[in-house]
Amino acid sequence: NAGVTQTPKFQVLKTGQSMTLQCAQDMNHNSMYWYRQDPGMGLRLIYYSASEGTTDKGEVPNGYNVSRLNKREFSLRLESAAPSQTSVYFCASSDVSQGFYGYTFGSGTRLTVV
Amino acid sequence: KQEVTQIPAALSVPEGENLVLNCSFTDSAIYNLQWFRQDPGKGLTSLLLIQSSQREQTSGRLNASLDKSSGRSTLYIAASQPGDSATYLCAVSHSNAGNNRKLIWGLGTSLAVNP
């Protein structure tokens, strides 16, 4: 049971480059999320998708775009990377429809923008 | 605006000790509260989830309590072991968050259990 799988695990980008972080879950969860984690700031929500076909902004959406490709996959795209986007990115999923509201997290992507 | 605070920021204890981690929140209108564990360089693992109507949840050596009226939760770890060393994070969801139940996070307590 893989849970939530994120790729890549590590990435170094130059300022202005673009990249897509991939996330897939195999638990048939409806909701998926992208967070970033920075020292002293805690986890902050970038974007979320309550269900397939919908996406909404979180606390810190600027500089990012997302795609809910299907129920399993939720990708995060940086169109023009900036040093301020250096962070650890986590994808998560949850399912409220079955009475369980817990979250499952991926192992994270450590991104450095130079 | 909901704010979640965890005290202490760091804790070091000898193996075998019982310990309590604290989490406080400013808005008592929460839907649920969750405790997570994060190991260095790893993702987060959900430990316990307490619905707003519940007072506590237990899993093995872990017991989490919730007092909505005072805006507090505690995570009790019995007979601590070196393998318990990790950062423990508390997160709450708003009661009006709709179907997505977005989480508001504390900064965590970094726990070191020394052999």
CSV table of C-alpha atoms in Angstrom, one decimal:
chain,number,residue,atom,x,y,z
A,1,ASN,CA,0.0,0.0,0.0
A,2,ALA,CA,2.0,3.0,-1.3
A,3,GLY,CA,-0.2,5.8,0.2
A,4,VAL,CA,0.9,9.2,-1.2
A,5,THR,CA,3.9,9.2,-3.6
A,6,GLN,CA,5.7,12.4,-4.5
A,7,THR,CA,8.4,12.9,-7.2
A,8,PRO,CA,11.1,14.0,-7.3
A,9,LYS,CA,12.5,13.8,-3.7
A,10,PHE,CA,15.2,16.4,-4.4
A,11,GLN,CA,15.5,19.2,-7.0
A,12,VAL,CA,17.8,22.1,-7.6
A,13,LEU,CA,16.6,24.8,-10.0
A,14,LYS,CA,18.0,28.0,-11.3
A,15,THR,CA,16.0,31.2,-10.9
A,16,GLY,CA,13.5,31.5,-13.7
A,17,GLN,CA,13.4,27.8,-14.5
A,18,SER,CA,10.1,25.9,-14.4
A,19,MET,CA,9.2,22.5,-13.0
A,20,THR,CA,6.3,20.3,-12.0
A,21,LEU,CA,6.1,18.3,-8.7
A,22,GLN,CA,4.1,15.2,-9.1
A,23,CYS,CA,1.8,13.6,-6.5
A,24,ALA,CA,-0.3,10.4,-6.7
A,25,GLN,CA,-2.4,8.6,-4.1
A,26,ASP,CA,-3.8,5.1,-4.2
A,27,MET,CA,-6.3,5.4,-1.4
A,28,ASN,CA,-9.3,6.7,-3.5
A,29,HIS,CA,-9.3,9.9,-1.4
A,30,ASN,CA,-11.4,12.8,-2.7
A,31,SER,CA,-9.3,15.7,-1.4
A,32,MET,CA,-5.6,16.5,-2.1
A,33,TYR,CA,-3.4,19.3,-0.9
A,34,TRP,CA,0.0,20.9,-1.5
A,35,TYR,CA,1.9,22.4,1.5
A,36,ARG,CA,5.2,24.0,1.9
A,37,GLN,CA,7.3,23.8,5.1
A,38,ASP,CA,9.8,26.4,6.1
A,39,PRO,CA,11.8,26.8,9.3
A,40,GLY,CA,9.9,29.0,11.8
A,41,MET,CA,6.9,29.2,9.5
A,42,GLY,CA,5.4,25.8,9.9
A,43,LEU,CA,3.3,24.2,7.2
A,44,ARG,CA,1.4,26.5,4.9
A,45,LEU,CA,-1.2,25.4,2.4
A,46,ILE,CA,-0.5,26.4,-1.2
A,47,TYR,CA,-3.4,24.9,-3.1
A,48,TYR,CA,-6.0,22.2,-2.5
A,49,SER,CA,-8.5,20.2,-4.4
A,50,ALA,CA,-11.6,19.2,-2.6
A,51,SER,CA,-12.6,16.7,-5.3
A,52,GLU,CA,-11.7,15.7,-8.8
A,53,GLY,CA,-12.1,18.7,-11.2
A,54,THR,CA,-11.9,21.4,-8.5
A,55,THR,CA,-8.9,23.4,-7.2
A,56,ASP,CA,-8.7,26.3,-4.8
A,57,LYS,CA,-6.1,28.6,-3.4
A,58,GLY,CA,-4.7,28.2,0.0
A,59,GLU,CA,-2.6,30.6,2.1
A,60,VAL,CA,0.4,31.1,-0.2
A,61,PRO,CA,-0.7,30.4,-3.9
A,62,ASN,CA,1.4,33.1,-5.6
A,63,GLY,CA,3.9,31.7,-8.0
A,64,TYR,CA,2.3,28.3,-8.2
A,65,ASN,CA,-0.3,26.5,-10.3
A,66,VAL,CA,-1.9,23.2,-9.8
A,67,SER,CA,-3.7,20.5,-11.9
A,68,ARG,CA,-6.0,17.8,-10.6
A,69,LEU,CA,-5.4,15.4,-13.4
A,70,ASN,CA,-7.7,12.7,-12.1
A,71,LYS,CA,-8.8,11.4,-8.8
A,72,ARG,CA,-5.3,10.0,-8.1
A,73,GLU,CA,-3.0,12.7,-9.2
A,74,PHE,CA,-2.5,16.3,-8.2
A,75,SER,CA,0.5,18.2,-9.6
A,76,LEU,CA,2.1,21.5,-8.5
A,77,ARG,CA,3.9,23.7,-11.1
A,78,LEU,CA,6.4,26.5,-10.6
A,79,GLU,CA,6.4,28.5,-13.8
A,80,SER,CA,9.3,30.7,-13.0
A,81,ALA,CA,11.2,29.6,-9.9
A,82,ALA,CA,12.4,32.2,-7.4
A,83,PRO,CA,14.8,31.7,-4.4
A,84,SER,CA,11.8,32.4,-2.1
A,85,GLN,CA,10.4,29.1,-3.3
A,86,THR,CA,13.2,27.2,-1.7
A,87,SER,CA,11.3,24.9,0.7
A,88,VAL,CA,10.2,21.4,1.4
A,89,TYR,CA,6.9,20.6,-0.4
A,90,PHE,CA,4.5,18.0,0.9
A,91,CYS,CA,1.5,16.5,-0.9
A,92,ALA,CA,-1.3,15.1,1.2
A,93,SER,CA,-4.7,13.5,0.7
A,94,SER,CA,-7.8,13.0,2.8
A,95,ASP,CA,-11.3,11.6,2.4
A,96,VAL,CA,-14.2,13.1,4.4
A,97,SER,CA,-16.9,11.2,2.6
A,98,GLN,CA,-16.4,8.0,4.5
A,99,GLY,CA,-16.4,9.5,8.0
A,100,PHE,CA,-12.6,9.6,8.4
A,101,TYR,CA,-11.0,13.0,8.3
A,102,GLY,CA,-7.4,12.1,8.8
A,103,TYR,CA,-4.6,13.1,6.4
A,104,THR,CA,-1.9,11.0,4.7
A,105,PHE,CA,1.2,12.8,3.7
A,106,GLY,CA,3.9,12.0,1.1
A,107,SER,CA,7.6,12.0,2.0
A,108,GLY,CA,8.2,15.4,0.6
A,109,THR,CA,10.2,17.2,-2.1
A,110,ARG,CA,13.2,19.3,-1.1
A,111,LEU,CA,13.5,22.1,-3.6
A,112,THR,CA,16.4,24.6,-3.8
A,113,VAL,CA,16.3,27.5,-6.1
A,114,VAL,CA,19.6,29.2,-6.7
B,1,LYS,CA,-7.8,34.1,12.8
B,2,GLN,CA,-6.9,30.7,14.2
B,3,GLU,CA,-3.5,30.4,15.7
B,4,VAL,CA,-1.9,27.2,17.0
B,5,THR,CA,0.9,27.3,19.5
B,6,GLN,CA,3.0,24.4,20.7
B,7,ILE,CA,5.0,24.5,23.9
B,8,PRO,CA,7.8,23.7,24.5
B,9,ALA,CA,9.6,24.1,21.2
B,10,ALA,CA,12.1,21.4,22.2
B,11,LEU,CA,12.2,18.8,24.9
B,12,SER,CA,14.9,16.3,25.9
B,13,VAL,CA,14.1,13.5,28.3
B,14,PRO,CA,15.7,10.3,29.5
B,15,GLU,CA,14.3,7.0,28.2
B,16,GLY,CA,11.4,5.6,30.2
B,17,GLU,CA,10.0,9.0,31.3
B,18,ASN,CA,6.3,9.8,30.8
B,19,LEU,CA,5.9,13.2,29.1
B,20,VAL,CA,3.3,15.7,27.9
B,21,LEU,CA,3.4,17.9,24.9
B,22,ASN,CA,1.1,20.9,24.7
B,23,CYS,CA,-0.9,22.5,22.0
B,24,SER,CA,-3.1,25.5,22.3
B,25,PHE,CA,-5.4,27.2,19.8
B,26,THR,CA,-7.1,30.6,19.9
B,27,ASP,CA,-10.5,29.8,18.2
B,28,SER,CA,-12.4,27.1,20.0
B,29,ALA,CA,-14.8,26.5,17.0
B,30,ILE,CA,-12.7,23.7,15.7
B,31,TYR,CA,-14.0,20.6,13.8
B,32,ASN,CA,-11.2,18.3,14.9
B,33,LEU,CA,-7.6,18.3,16.1
B,34,GLN,CA,-4.8,16.0,14.9
B,35,TRP,CA,-1.4,15.1,16.2
B,36,PHE,CA,1.3,14.2,13.7
B,37,ARG,CA,4.9,12.9,13.9
B,38,GLN,CA,7.6,14.1,11.6
B,39,ASP,CA,11.0,12.3,11.5
B,40,PRO,CA,14.0,14.3,10.1
B,41,GLY,CA,13.9,14.5,6.4
B,42,LYS,CA,10.7,12.6,6.2
B,43,GLY,CA,7.0,13.2,5.7
B,44,LEU,CA,4.3,13.4,8.4
B,45,THR,CA,2.6,10.5,10.0
B,46,SER,CA,-0.8,10.9,11.5
B,47,LEU,CA,-0.8,9.7,15.1
B,48,LEU,CA,-4.2,10.6,16.6
B,49,LEU,CA,-7.3,12.5,15.5
B,50,ILE,CA,-9.8,13.9,18.0
B,51,GLN,CA,-13.2,15.0,16.8
B,52,SER,CA,-14.6,18.2,18.4
B,53,SER,CA,-17.2,16.1,20.3
B,54,GLN,CA,-14.6,13.8,21.8
B,55,ARG,CA,-12.4,14.3,24.9
B,56,GLU,CA,-9.6,12.0,24.1
B,57,GLN,CA,-8.1,9.3,21.9
B,58,THR,CA,-5.6,6.6,22.6
B,59,SER,CA,-3.3,4.6,20.5
B,60,GLY,CA,-0.8,2.3,22.3
B,61,ARG,CA,1.5,4.5,24.5
B,62,LEU,CA,-0.1,7.7,23.1
B,63,ASN,CA,-3.0,9.5,24.6
B,64,ALA,CA,-4.3,12.8,23.2
B,65,SER,CA,-6.9,14.9,25.1
B,66,LEU,CA,-8.9,17.8,23.9
B,67,ASP,CA,-10.5,20.7,25.9
B,68,LYS,CA,-12.3,22.9,23.4
B,69,SER,CA,-13.5,25.4,25.9
B,70,SER,CA,-10.0,26.2,27.0
B,71,GLY,CA,-8.4,25.8,23.6
B,72,ARG,CA,-6.0,23.1,24.6
B,73,SER,CA,-4.8,19.7,23.7
B,74,THR,CA,-2.2,17.5,25.2
B,75,LEU,CA,-0.3,14.5,23.8
B,76,TYR,CA,0.8,12.1,26.6
B,77,ILE,CA,3.6,9.7,25.7
B,78,ALA,CA,4.0,6.9,28.3
B,79,ALA,CA,7.3,5.1,28.9
B,80,SER,CA,9.2,7.1,26.3
B,81,GLN,CA,11.7,5.3,24.0
B,82,PRO,CA,14.6,6.6,21.8
B,83,GLY,CA,12.4,5.7,18.8
B,84,ASP,CA,9.9,8.3,19.9
B,85,SER,CA,12.5,11.0,19.0
B,86,ALA,CA,10.9,13.2,16.4
B,87,THR,CA,9.0,16.4,15.9
B,88,TYR,CA,5.4,16.3,17.0
B,89,LEU,CA,3.0,18.6,15.2
B,90,CYS,CA,-0.5,19.7,16.2
B,91,ALA,CA,-3.1,20.8,13.6
B,92,VAL,CA,-6.7,21.9,13.8
B,93,SER,CA,-9.4,22.3,11.2
B,94,HIS,CA,-12.1,24.9,11.3
B,95,SER,CA,-15.7,23.9,11.8
B,96,ASN,CA,-16.7,25.9,8.8
B,97,ALA,CA,-14.1,24.6,6.4
B,98,GLY,CA,-16.5,22.8,4.2
B,99,ASN,CA,-15.6,19.5,2.6
B,100,ASN,CA,-11.9,20.1,2.5
B,101,ARG,CA,-11.1,20.5,6.2
B,102,LYS,CA,-8.1,22.7,5.8
B,103,LEU,CA,-5.6,22.4,8.6
B,104,ILE,CA,-4.0,25.2,10.7
B,105,TRP,CA,-0.6,24.0,12.1
B,106,GLY,CA,1.5,24.6,15.1
B,107,LEU,CA,5.3,24.8,14.7
B,108,GLY,CA,5.9,21.6,16.5
B,109,THR,CA,7.8,20.2,19.5
B,110,SER,CA,11.1,18.6,18.8
B,111,LEU,CA,11.5,15.6,21.2
B,112,ALA,CA,14.7,13.9,22.0
B,113,VAL,CA,14.6,10.7,24.1
B,114,ASN,CA,18.0,9.8,25.4
B,115,PRO,CA,19.0,6.2,26.0
